[in-house]
Structure formats: C-alpha cells, structure tokens
Amino acid sequence: MNTSVAIDVRDLSRHFGKFIAVDKVNFSIDYGEIFGFLGPNGAGKSTTIRMLCGILASTGGTASVGGFDVNRQSEQIKEVIGYVSQRFSLYNDLTAQENLEFYGRIYGITGKDLDDRIEEILRLTGLQQWRHQLAGILSGGMKQKLALANAILHKPKVLFLDEPTAGIDPLSRRALWELLYQIADSGVALFVTTHYMEEAERCSHIAFISQGRILKIGRPNDLKDEMTGTLLEVECSPLMKASSLFQKIAGVKGVTAFGTTLHLNTSDMERVKAEVLNAARSGGIDIKAMRPIGASLEDVFASLSDKQDEKH
Amino acid sequence: MKNIKAIAKKEFLHIIRDRRTLAMIVLMPLVQLLIYGYAISTDIKHLALYVYDEDQKYLSRRLIDTFEQSAYFDIKKRVSSADELYQALDRGKAKAGVLIPPNFTKDLLAGRGPKLQLLIDGTDSNPATVALNTSQAIVTAFMQREGLVPVSVAPIDFRPRLWYNPDLKSSFFMVPGLIGLLLQMLIPMITASAIVREKERGNIEQLIVTPIKPFELILGKIIPYIAIGLLITVTIVVTSGILFHIPVRGNPFTLLVLTFLFIVVCLGIGLLASTLADNQQQATQVIMFFMPPSILLSGFIFPRETMPLFVYYLSYAIPLTYFVKIIRGIILKGLGFAGLWDQILPLVLMAAIVLILSVKRFHKRLA
C-alpha cells in the first residue's frame, strides 16, 4: 500500500433502512493535500465524515484513514485524526488554555510536553493574548481558530473540518485558510466540507457529492477547464424573463443568473448564440453583450446539478 | 485513568464557573438545615393558655403556677369573664383555657371535689392531644404535691424511658433525615444537568471523535459530584452538631461509606434521567417528579407505619426510605453495618439496577 495515501475510500456506502445516505463513493487523499467535499445539505457529507472518523459503521465498501480500517480499527483512527465541527463544540465556560489542556490530556499529552505544545499552538494560531479568556466570549473567528488549535494539538495525520468557516467574516476566513495551508504543508491531510465556492477554489482536490453519490472529482482547475467552450455569458434584461425563455432553447442544458448576466451551459455554442438572438428579438429581451467565457467552480457546480435534474 | 482524571478536573472547573449551581450546592443545604432544624418543629410547647380564675385564693394560684412552670403552656392572659376566654379560643389567640370556679380552694380543702374545666382548641389534632395529656399530668402532679391525694404504691413499678432522643427534640429526628433528602434532591439534578449539558451545548460532538471511552466519561463526570455529596454530608453533620447539639453516636467512617452508597444510587438516578432527557430542563423535570413522594413517603417526616398498606409498600421503592433509617440509625442510635443490613442490601440492589440501566442507555445515546 502506498504510504503517501492518507484516506482511501472504496465503494463506501451507508444505508439507513431503505434510505441510502452514501452510495458507493470512491476517492483517495494524499498527505499534504486539502480535499474539498462539496454538496448541498443532506447530500451525505456528514455521514461520510462520521464514517471516516470511525464513529459510524459503514454498511458497505471499505475505507482506511491514516492506515487504519474505519470499521475494524476505529479506536486507532481516533488517535490519528483531528476534527473541527461546524458548531463550536469546545467548552464556553473554560478558558482557551483550559480547553487545550483538557483535550491535550485526553490525547495523552501531559506535563511539560503539554505546556510546550500549547505554547506552540497558541503561537501558530495567534491566540496567545486570548489564552485566559473564556472560550464563550471569543469572536466567531477566534472560536474557530481555537477549535482548529484544539484539533491539531495532538499532531493528527488527518484533519477533518466540517464547514469550518460557516458564519465567520471574510477576513477571519482568510486567516483560517492561511493556517490550513500551513497545516497541510506540514504533511497533514485535510478533509474539508464547505458551501463556499471560493473556498473550494483553495482546495487541491474537490469532490461534488449529491444524494449520496460523487458526481465529479478532480483539481479545481481541471474541472473548470473541462467546461471550456461550453459557457455563454449573456448580459441582458429583464433577467428572469430572459432566463425562462433561454431555458427552452434546444441544446441549452442550464441557465444560471450571475449579477446582471446569465450563464448558459451548452455543447453547441454557435447554434445557441443564433437561437438566443432570435428568442430575444421575439420575446422583447434587450441584449447588451454576449460572449463565451471560462468556467468558475460555481458554473461547474451548476452544470452538475443540471445534469442531475435531467436524470430525474 | 488519566482520562478520568482529566475529565474530573474539567468538571470541577465547570462547577466553579457555574455560579448558580455553586450557590445551590453551598446555600441549599445550609438554608434547609436552618428551616428543618429551627422552623419546622413538631415539638409542641408553649401553647397559649388563658386563665379565668374566679377563686383567686392560694390553691388556685398554685395551680396556675403549676401550669406556668410546665414548658407546655404559657399563660398569655388572665381574663375576667368566661366570655372573654371563649372569644380568645374562637379567634385562635388561645389554644387552651382554664376555668377555675369560685370557692375552688375552700371546696378543695373541704374535700367537696370542686369542678375544674380546661377548654382546648381541637382544630389541630396534634397540639390538642398534647394539651389534653399534659394537662392531666399537670393536675395530677399538682394534687400529689399539695398532698390532696395519697401517694399510692402501685403493684407494678412502671418506668418508661425514652432512648436515643430523651428530650424528644424534633431536630434530632429531622436533621439526619435531611441529609438524605438533600442528597436525593441535589445529586441527581446536578449530575443529570452536567451530562445533558454536554449534549445540549454540542460538546459531545468533539468528545466523540477523541479516544475517550464512555465509561471514562461517565466516571470522570460523576467523581466531582460524589465529592460534593460527601462534603454536604460532612457540613451538615458538623453544623448540626454545633447548632442543635446532635451527636454522631455511630462510627463516622460507617456513616461516610453508607452515604457514599446512597450517593451512588442518586447519581445513577441522575444518569438515567440524563439519558431520558434532551436538555437540562427536561432532566430537572424528570427528577422533580420523584421529589414529593420521596419527601412524603420515605418516613422523612411522617411515620411510614401509619400509611395505608398500598402506600406503605410503595415506599419500599424509594431509596430515601432506606437511607433515612440508615442515617438515623448511625447518628442517633450508634448502629454499625451489622444493625443496618436490611437497609443496605436494598440500596446496593438499587445502585446496581440504576447504574446498569443508565450505562446501557448511555452507550446507545453516544452511538
């Protein structure tokens, strides 16, 4: 087995009765990599994380985390992973330092080792001056930094972050990502779920999951490149009327609104251009500009949802 | 072991930081001790007595003095008409009234057997009974002292003696039982809150991905509360020794060991309640549901022997029933393990049941 692989997932599934929460997903993550896990609420992100953390048994397939099997070696897995939950789960009535001391001891770090490690972590996260503040009164950004500090205290090999930046301001979010890069550089594999496309851009690999299935997986740039020549940006008004008209044009797989423009997803660029002009003329739509564009991750995501809709 | 210590330490921090719980733990025992020790007294003494003395001679005065000297009656007023005395009884100003007829002294000395009337307010049966019995004793003692009746030699030398609480002080009866009541009130509540709090505030989400095991978590969390329970016990025993002169006649070590056993039962109840509840409020409600029967049926205030048979059997299911007997046995009677097995075994059984049940349910909730 390749020792550079941190997480290896093969046909991993989880059924709850008849409901299939996760359906035969496959991916692998190397150490030092930041893996973004994207998908709508209820897509199976949390279920996947719970299985990989060894707190929920899978009902099919296999997965290894840090070299341990998730179903048979969940105790060992808990030693080598760190976890930052979506909701702040540390103790509000304990100070930053007391929280770190508590979790450090739980992971078997004691005495001077613990003191040294806490110093190191506080310095890394810039939380030194807040160390004696109760965690409950820290700002949202500080709380997430503390949660992160807490999760890497025991030097995990794999770090799971469940929507780590939900509800914190853009500046704090950026600071947090700086930290994530530093952690990844030290050889830790990061598994991040997120709703934010700009965050997905920062990942080394991303996977889109919907209804328990992985729809797409790859490097952000590769995914965007795949869509080159398939996106037509139309600046027009009134926007929503135009959107419903363009949707009916044969060869248009999807229409997404961005500001004052519409992005049309198509495999037949030239013909669709002509059709759009026709439709606009007969429908009273004012077209200001029209050009093929490169895709953003949001476009990739939109096109994936379009494909899903087609299937149903 | 290290994990348990880390959790216990953290739990102590929670307790210190949570001012309300801390106040409850410190103040409630003391306030209750004062209430049950001083205010709630079942001792019936100093009943308000009104006197209507139509005789006003030396024997009538001596009789009134005899009443006054007993601790059971206080002469509140000497009235000058029977109506005044009746009104005082009607209004509740007097609990009892003595009516001494004219020529009481003269008739008594002449052996004509004068009538002496005592009226008692029978609304509250307890003081009325006491007034009835003690007034008879007082009058008999008066007659013997004045040499009005011959002191007869009884065929049986009957000598009743009160053991354990010779002065019949109600604080002796109440305060040891109060320790049990407080433990059963506080311990399940604070344990349940402590456990449910982790769930309510989402802390469990972080704990669950650490290598910690459920039993370590439970043990670590309950150790501080065992310490608190023992501390409450020691505080009350010492304070009540100072304030009410209640001696500990038995072995203090036995007291602590059996209190520990009772605390374990209480903790188990708290744990069980925490597995049934989703938030602290629910947990408190579950526990509060069991409070009134514990207070009323355990024999803490009312003797169980006078209860209807069904209720009497029901009270066997209340842990406090056994502990009240244990703690009174140790403190007042000086009993040791040997004299308390009947109470210890059911408690051990209860501890085992609640702990097994709650650990089982706890595992399910974590998964």
mmCIF file of N, CA and C in Angstrom, chain B residues 296-348:
data_model
loop_
_atom_site.group_PDB
_atom_site.id
_atom_site.type_symbol
_atom_site.label_atom_id
_atom_site.label_comp_id
_atom_site.label_asym_id
_atom_site.label_seq_id
_atom_site.Cartn_x
_atom_site.Cartn_y
_atom_site.Cartn_z
ATOM 1 N N LEU B 296 -42.575 12.783 51.209
ATOM 2 C CA LEU B 296 -43.756 12.440 51.993
ATOM 3 C C LEU B 296 -43.782 10.975 52.418
ATOM 4 N N LEU B 297 -43.276 10.093 51.567
ATOM 5 C CA LEU B 297 -43.482 8.667 51.828
ATOM 6 C C LEU B 297 -42.278 7.954 52.420
ATOM 7 N N SER B 298 -41.127 8.606 52.459
ATOM 8 C CA SER B 298 -39.923 7.891 52.863
ATOM 9 C C SER B 298 -39.807 7.731 54.372
ATOM 10 N N GLY B 299 -40.705 8.373 55.105
ATOM 11 C CA GLY B 299 -40.549 8.357 56.552
ATOM 12 C C GLY B 299 -39.669 9.496 57.022
ATOM 13 N N PHE B 300 -39.338 10.387 56.102
ATOM 14 C CA PHE B 300 -38.518 11.553 56.462
ATOM 15 C C PHE B 300 -39.300 12.459 57.428
ATOM 16 N N ILE B 301 -40.596 12.674 57.149
ATOM 17 C CA ILE B 301 -41.412 13.495 58.046
ATOM 18 C C ILE B 301 -42.478 12.649 58.749
ATOM 19 N N PHE B 302 -43.239 11.905 57.947
ATOM 20 C CA PHE B 302 -44.349 11.146 58.526
ATOM 21 C C PHE B 302 -43.955 9.692 58.709
ATOM 22 N N PRO B 303 -44.354 9.095 59.828
ATOM 23 C CA PRO B 303 -44.018 7.684 60.035
ATOM 24 C C PRO B 303 -44.710 6.804 58.996
ATOM 25 N N ARG B 304 -43.929 5.882 58.400
ATOM 26 C CA ARG B 304 -44.476 5.028 57.356
ATOM 27 C C ARG B 304 -45.511 4.054 57.905
ATOM 28 N N GLU B 305 -45.393 3.744 59.216
ATOM 29 C CA GLU B 305 -46.261 2.737 59.811
ATOM 30 C C GLU B 305 -47.728 3.146 59.782
ATOM 31 N N THR B 306 -47.978 4.484 59.723
ATOM 32 C CA THR B 306 -49.370 4.919 59.752
ATOM 33 C C THR B 306 -49.962 5.026 58.347
ATOM 34 N N MET B 307 -49.154 4.699 57.319
ATOM 35 C CA MET B 307 -49.651 4.867 55.951
ATOM 36 C C MET B 307 -50.543 3.702 55.545
ATOM 37 N N PRO B 308 -51.467 3.942 54.604
ATOM 38 C CA PRO B 308 -52.254 2.820 54.072
ATOM 39 C C PRO B 308 -51.309 1.757 53.504
ATOM 40 N N LEU B 309 -51.750 0.518 53.514
ATOM 41 C CA LEU B 309 -50.868 -0.590 53.161
ATOM 42 C C LEU B 309 -50.236 -0.424 51.785
ATOM 43 N N PHE B 310 -51.024 0.034 50.790
ATOM 44 C CA PHE B 310 -50.520 0.180 49.434
ATOM 45 C C PHE B 310 -49.369 1.199 49.386
ATOM 46 N N VAL B 311 -49.600 2.321 50.040
ATOM 47 C CA VAL B 311 -48.581 3.371 50.061
ATOM 48 C C VAL B 311 -47.345 2.891 50.827
ATOM 49 N N TYR B 312 -47.606 2.136 51.880
ATOM 50 C CA TYR B 312 -46.511 1.605 52.684
ATOM 51 C C TYR B 312 -45.588 0.742 51.812
ATOM 52 N N TYR B 313 -46.184 -0.119 50.994
ATOM 53 C CA TYR B 313 -45.364 -0.968 50.112
ATOM 54 C C TYR B 313 -44.680 -0.135 49.030
ATOM 55 N N LEU B 314 -45.399 0.882 48.555
ATOM 56 C CA LEU B 314 -44.829 1.761 47.539
ATOM 57 C C LEU B 314 -43.552 2.428 48.060
ATOM 58 N N SER B 315 -43.558 2.770 49.343
ATOM 59 C CA SER B 315 -42.409 3.489 49.899
ATOM 60 C C SER B 315 -41.152 2.620 49.925
ATOM 61 N N TYR B 316 -41.314 1.315 49.752
ATOM 62 C CA TYR B 316 -40.140 0.442 49.649
ATOM 63 C C TYR B 316 -39.345 0.716 48.367
ATOM 64 N N ALA B 317 -39.991 1.337 47.383
ATOM 65 C CA ALA B 317 -39.308 1.599 46.111
ATOM 66 C C ALA B 317 -38.520 2.903 46.150
ATOM 67 N N ILE B 318 -38.611 3.626 47.258
ATOM 68 C CA ILE B 318 -37.930 4.920 47.358
ATOM 69 C C ILE B 318 -36.592 4.748 48.081
ATOM 70 N N PRO B 319 -35.499 5.104 47.423
ATOM 71 C CA PRO B 319 -34.182 4.915 48.059
ATOM 72 C C PRO B 319 -34.073 5.640 49.401
ATOM 73 N N LEU B 320 -34.693 6.818 49.474
ATOM 74 C CA LEU B 320 -34.575 7.620 50.685
ATOM 75 C C LEU B 320 -35.128 6.881 51.907
ATOM 76 N N THR B 321 -36.147 6.030 51.693
ATOM 77 C CA THR B 321 -36.732 5.249 52.785
ATOM 78 C C THR B 321 -35.645 4.506 53.558
ATOM 79 N N TYR B 322 -34.742 3.879 52.791
ATOM 80 C CA TYR B 322 -33.704 3.075 53.436
ATOM 81 C C TYR B 322 -32.643 3.971 54.054
ATOM 82 N N PHE B 323 -32.313 5.042 53.321
ATOM 83 C CA PHE B 323 -31.213 5.862 53.810
ATOM 84 C C PHE B 323 -31.613 6.645 55.070
ATOM 85 N N VAL B 324 -32.887 7.049 55.153
ATOM 86 C CA VAL B 324 -33.356 7.752 56.351
ATOM 87 C C VAL B 324 -33.149 6.849 57.568
ATOM 88 N N LYS B 325 -33.475 5.574 57.413
ATOM 89 C CA LYS B 325 -33.282 4.632 58.526
ATOM 90 C C LYS B 325 -31.797 4.456 58.828
ATOM 91 N N ILE B 326 -30.999 4.380 57.764
ATOM 92 C CA ILE B 326 -29.562 4.175 57.959
ATOM 93 C C ILE B 326 -28.958 5.346 58.719
ATOM 94 N N ILE B 327 -29.259 6.549 58.256
ATOM 95 C CA ILE B 327 -28.561 7.704 58.830
ATOM 96 C C ILE B 327 -29.060 7.993 60.243
ATOM 97 N N ARG B 328 -30.356 7.779 60.490
ATOM 98 C CA ARG B 328 -30.849 7.942 61.861
ATOM 99 C C ARG B 328 -30.244 6.844 62.739
ATOM 100 N N GLY B 329 -30.132 5.674 62.161
ATOM 101 C CA GLY B 329 -29.554 4.548 62.917
ATOM 102 C C GLY B 329 -28.133 4.848 63.346
ATOM 103 N N ILE B 330 -27.341 5.406 62.424
ATOM 104 C CA ILE B 330 -25.939 5.663 62.760
ATOM 105 C C ILE B 330 -25.813 6.861 63.700
ATOM 106 N N ILE B 331 -26.486 7.954 63.343
ATOM 107 C CA ILE B 331 -26.294 9.186 64.111
ATOM 108 C C ILE B 331 -26.945 9.095 65.494
ATOM 109 N N LEU B 332 -28.203 8.651 65.530
ATOM 110 C CA LEU B 332 -28.919 8.691 66.808
ATOM 111 C C LEU B 332 -28.739 7.425 67.636
ATOM 112 N N LYS B 333 -28.712 6.268 66.946
ATOM 113 C CA LYS B 333 -28.678 5.019 67.697
ATOM 114 C C LYS B 333 -27.289 4.415 67.792
ATOM 115 N N GLY B 334 -26.350 4.955 67.024
ATOM 116 C CA GLY B 334 -24.997 4.420 67.062
ATOM 117 C C GLY B 334 -24.882 3.047 66.435
ATOM 118 N N LEU B 335 -25.751 2.751 65.452
ATOM 119 C CA LEU B 335 -25.691 1.433 64.819
ATOM 120 C C LEU B 335 -24.493 1.331 63.875
ATOM 121 N N GLY B 336 -24.045 0.104 63.646
ATOM 122 C CA GLY B 336 -22.992 -0.151 62.669
ATOM 123 C C GLY B 336 -23.568 -0.960 61.521
ATOM 124 N N PHE B 337 -22.687 -1.451 60.641
ATOM 125 C CA PHE B 337 -23.136 -2.244 59.484
ATOM 126 C C PHE B 337 -24.069 -3.368 59.917
ATOM 127 N N ALA B 338 -23.689 -4.053 61.029
ATOM 128 C CA ALA B 338 -24.424 -5.238 61.456
ATOM 129 C C ALA B 338 -25.899 -4.941 61.684
ATOM 130 N N GLY B 339 -26.191 -3.765 62.226
ATOM 131 C CA GLY B 339 -27.579 -3.458 62.539
ATOM 132 C C GLY B 339 -28.351 -2.879 61.368
ATOM 133 N N LEU B 340 -27.687 -2.709 60.224
ATOM 134 C CA LEU B 340 -28.327 -1.989 59.128
ATOM 135 C C LEU B 340 -28.465 -2.782 57.830
ATOM 136 N N TRP B 341 -28.163 -4.084 57.897
ATOM 137 C CA TRP B 341 -28.158 -4.868 56.657
ATOM 138 C C TRP B 341 -29.470 -4.794 55.897
ATOM 139 N N ASP B 342 -30.573 -4.778 56.645
ATOM 140 C CA ASP B 342 -31.888 -4.743 55.994
ATOM 141 C C ASP B 342 -32.029 -3.520 55.095
ATOM 142 N N GLN B 343 -31.343 -2.439 55.454
ATOM 143 C CA GLN B 343 -31.447 -1.216 54.665
ATOM 144 C C GLN B 343 -30.358 -1.157 53.585
ATOM 145 N N ILE B 344 -29.192 -1.741 53.909
ATOM 146 C CA ILE B 344 -28.050 -1.652 52.990
ATOM 147 C C ILE B 344 -28.294 -2.469 51.724
ATOM 148 N N LEU B 345 -28.785 -3.705 51.922
ATOM 149 C CA LEU B 345 -28.950 -4.587 50.758
ATOM 150 C C LEU B 345 -29.875 -4.004 49.688
ATOM 151 N N PRO B 346 -31.053 -3.491 50.066
ATOM 152 C CA PRO B 346 -31.898 -2.899 49.013
ATOM 153 C C PRO B 346 -31.208 -1.746 48.293
ATOM 154 N N LEU B 347 -30.424 -0.957 49.025
ATOM 155 C CA LEU B 347 -29.728 0.161 48.381
ATOM 156 C C LEU B 347 -28.676 -0.341 47.396
ATOM 157 N N VAL B 348 -27.950 -1.390 47.788
ATOM 158 C CA VAL B 348 -26.952 -1.973 46.879
ATOM 159 C C VAL B 348 -27.644 -2.449 45.609
#
